[in-house]
XYZ file of C-alpha atoms in Angstrom:
240
model
C -0.019 0.298 0.046
C 0.912 3.590 -0.646
C 0.568 6.501 1.974
C -1.009 9.638 0.552
C -2.374 11.336 4.010
C -1.608 11.205 7.319
C -4.030 8.121 8.061
C -4.855 6.553 4.734
C -3.258 4.416 2.400
C -4.494 3.393 -1.339
C -4.139 0.075 -3.438
C -0.258 0.480 -4.559
C -1.473 -1.571 -7.580
C -3.303 1.785 -8.767
C 0.207 3.243 -9.004
C 0.947 1.337 -12.236
C -2.378 1.907 -14.269
C -2.954 4.547 -16.982
C -5.626 6.914 -14.727
C -6.138 10.767 -16.564
C -7.135 12.858 -13.367
C -4.973 12.253 -10.530
C -6.240 14.828 -7.985
C -5.187 14.474 -4.848
C -5.227 17.008 -1.739
C -1.666 17.354 -0.018
C -0.348 14.071 1.427
C -0.068 16.176 4.771
C -3.626 16.351 5.131
C -5.305 13.599 7.814
C -7.529 11.739 4.883
C -7.767 12.432 1.060
C -11.315 13.429 1.385
C -13.118 16.120 3.570
C -16.152 15.858 5.511
C -17.936 19.077 6.430
C -20.224 18.527 9.523
C -23.931 20.276 9.801
C -23.916 21.571 6.067
C -27.690 20.814 6.665
C -29.136 21.278 10.175
C -30.751 17.942 11.610
C -33.871 19.627 11.636
C -33.716 20.847 7.661
C -32.624 17.019 7.197
C -35.704 15.828 8.786
C -37.972 17.859 7.002
C -36.346 16.827 3.580
C -36.356 13.228 4.163
C -40.434 13.647 4.957
C -40.748 15.475 1.652
C -39.029 12.661 -0.341
C -40.756 10.166 1.289
C -44.411 11.454 0.344
C -42.692 12.167 -2.997
C -44.335 9.801 -6.060
C -42.234 11.404 -8.592
C -39.006 9.266 -8.750
C -37.251 7.370 -11.079
C -34.610 4.323 -11.258
C -31.033 5.521 -11.328
C -28.887 4.190 -14.489
C -25.488 3.685 -14.850
C -23.472 4.034 -17.827
C -22.233 1.299 -20.066
C -20.132 1.366 -22.782
C -21.641 -0.591 -26.208
C -19.646 -2.658 -28.839
C -19.187 0.554 -30.817
C -17.694 2.502 -27.670
C -20.428 4.727 -27.089
C -20.854 5.404 -23.677
C -24.898 4.854 -22.972
C -26.912 5.082 -19.766
C -29.602 2.186 -19.039
C -31.045 0.906 -15.794
C -29.351 -2.022 -14.672
C -30.500 -3.376 -10.879
C -27.631 -6.017 -10.629
C -25.227 -2.673 -10.544
C -27.376 -0.278 -9.177
C -30.972 0.106 -7.026
C -31.457 3.321 -6.365
C -34.514 6.093 -6.697
C -33.799 9.699 -8.083
C -35.812 12.514 -7.076
C -35.554 16.420 -8.212
C -34.725 18.548 -5.325
C -37.309 21.277 -4.895
C -36.488 25.024 -5.170
C -36.298 25.845 -1.615
C -33.837 22.995 -0.516
C -32.042 24.002 -3.765
C -31.487 27.628 -2.732
C -30.638 26.681 0.622
C -28.114 24.079 -0.696
C -26.441 26.412 -2.840
C -25.714 29.099 -0.172
C -24.316 26.791 2.325
C -22.183 25.777 -0.757
C -20.857 29.044 -1.648
C -19.970 29.682 2.264
C -17.823 26.037 2.100
C -16.493 26.553 -1.321
C -13.494 28.200 -0.253
C -12.784 25.587 2.688
C -13.096 22.906 -0.194
C -10.538 24.656 -2.515
C -7.996 25.071 -0.056
C -7.898 21.514 1.113
C -7.827 20.296 -2.577
C -5.695 23.173 -3.993
C -8.280 23.468 -6.932
C -10.537 26.159 -8.127
C -14.005 24.866 -8.867
C -16.015 25.814 -11.802
C -19.098 24.050 -12.960
C -21.401 22.278 -11.201
C -24.364 19.653 -11.982
C -27.601 19.393 -10.990
C -28.114 18.001 -7.563
C -29.440 14.456 -7.285
C -31.625 13.007 -4.486
C -31.164 9.607 -3.813
C -32.715 7.012 -2.266
C -31.693 3.883 -0.774
C -34.322 1.672 0.914
C -34.106 -1.602 2.110
C -32.222 -4.443 0.206
C -31.019 -1.227 -2.345
C -26.912 -0.533 -3.155
C -25.023 0.223 -5.684
C -21.740 -1.560 -6.658
C -18.281 -0.514 -7.165
C -17.605 2.316 -9.569
C -15.388 5.368 -10.385
C -17.378 8.760 -10.967
C -15.226 9.866 -13.834
C -14.603 6.427 -15.443
C -15.293 2.938 -16.527
C -13.260 0.609 -14.949
C -11.604 -1.984 -17.520
C -11.205 -5.695 -16.309
C -10.041 -8.617 -18.289
C -11.341 -12.342 -18.590
C -10.471 -13.226 -14.842
C -12.242 -10.165 -13.511
C -8.947 -8.518 -12.794
C -8.847 -4.487 -13.019
C -6.500 -3.503 -15.610
C -7.337 0.060 -16.195
C -9.951 2.458 -16.487
C -11.262 4.580 -19.489
C -11.990 8.274 -18.426
C -15.819 8.715 -19.884
C -16.888 11.877 -17.613
C -13.478 14.290 -17.676
C -15.864 17.239 -16.413
C -16.333 15.400 -12.869
C -13.105 16.265 -11.001
C -15.141 16.655 -7.505
C -17.896 14.226 -5.696
C -19.891 15.738 -3.179
C -22.382 13.280 -0.760
C -24.570 15.044 1.370
C -25.945 12.543 4.086
C -30.194 13.527 4.805
C -30.083 10.523 7.372
C -27.856 9.040 9.636
C -26.008 5.578 9.873
C -27.229 3.829 12.724
C -23.773 4.598 14.882
C -24.925 8.307 14.667
C -28.750 7.969 15.209
C -30.466 9.319 18.277
C -33.283 7.106 17.421
C -33.560 4.090 16.023
C -36.288 5.166 13.858
C -33.749 7.688 12.214
C -31.130 6.115 10.887
C -29.632 2.908 8.400
C -27.512 -0.051 8.968
C -25.528 -1.214 6.234
C -25.477 1.514 3.368
C -22.083 2.602 4.457
C -20.074 4.552 1.431
C -16.979 2.018 1.225
C -13.763 3.102 -0.616
C -12.817 0.097 -2.388
C -8.936 1.207 -2.796
C -8.376 2.936 0.871
C -7.297 1.805 3.726
C -7.101 3.029 7.355
C -3.615 2.404 9.748
C -4.889 -0.987 10.363
C -5.685 -2.147 6.926
C -9.108 -2.002 6.976
C -11.311 -0.626 4.014
C -12.322 2.891 4.619
C -15.972 2.910 5.568
C -18.070 6.415 5.932
C -20.673 6.101 8.713
C -21.832 9.709 8.149
C -24.116 11.495 10.698
C -27.729 13.472 9.068
C -26.174 16.927 7.439
C -22.341 15.618 7.468
C -20.751 16.471 3.580
C -18.048 14.338 2.433
C -16.252 15.875 -0.474
C -13.723 13.573 -2.528
C -12.306 13.559 -5.945
C -14.024 11.722 -8.542
C -11.342 9.507 -10.163
C -10.393 5.867 -9.798
C -8.515 5.944 -6.500
C -11.601 7.256 -5.017
C -13.862 4.268 -6.600
C -16.758 3.224 -3.789
C -19.688 1.672 -3.579
C -23.250 2.087 -1.362
C -22.975 -1.449 0.730
C -26.649 -2.810 0.753
C -28.951 -1.180 3.019
C -29.909 -3.979 5.321
C -32.444 -1.627 7.600
C -33.889 1.705 7.521
C -33.837 4.588 5.041
C -30.931 5.836 3.428
C -31.180 9.641 1.758
C -28.215 11.501 0.297
C -28.176 14.842 -1.981
C -25.339 14.218 -4.607
C -23.449 16.129 -6.816
C -20.398 16.562 -9.064
C -18.248 19.714 -9.497
C -15.775 20.553 -12.416
C -12.411 22.060 -11.261
C -9.271 23.583 -12.045
C -5.860 22.184 -10.370
């Protein structure tokens, strides 16, 4: 393994692969990702989650696949991803944007980058049994006949950063059992702590996790075993 921050290591195999975007924060940071506490207040999170539960206008999340002609297309593939997507309403969108502008200088300083354009905000719903398998947000993983990773093809170069805002807490942080979810951790597949354990994020409601979108930060959402997981996800371009 290779040390990439004060307390986090990555799989050394990635260093041998051709990866277009190798954005990292300073190796002297504690972690290569940033967690902002209370980006949303707990009260606002509860109100938002209540609206999502009542909203019947959802769509199944898609995954990007490369066809035989090399063209990247999107489709619903429940073997890879089982997630519902909602559109964030104007009130929460405006509040989110206000908060993001407040924290944008902190994020840019942490990663030594200047953020430019951002995508629309997606509200992602994970019920019991929902999940999202291992993936990189800016690339498609290339595997050989044995299922071994041999490279990555960048398919979304405009994605330099991923932000994930948790509206419901992991059970380890929940004040009441009815508020949280079990399972559903954000697992970074190639990142490890000082004990060699894979990095799993067990966030509280209102926490925002920011990380580069490149293959070093390939991740998955483990199956939700109990409860209800709601996150607000966005991708951002940047100059670095």
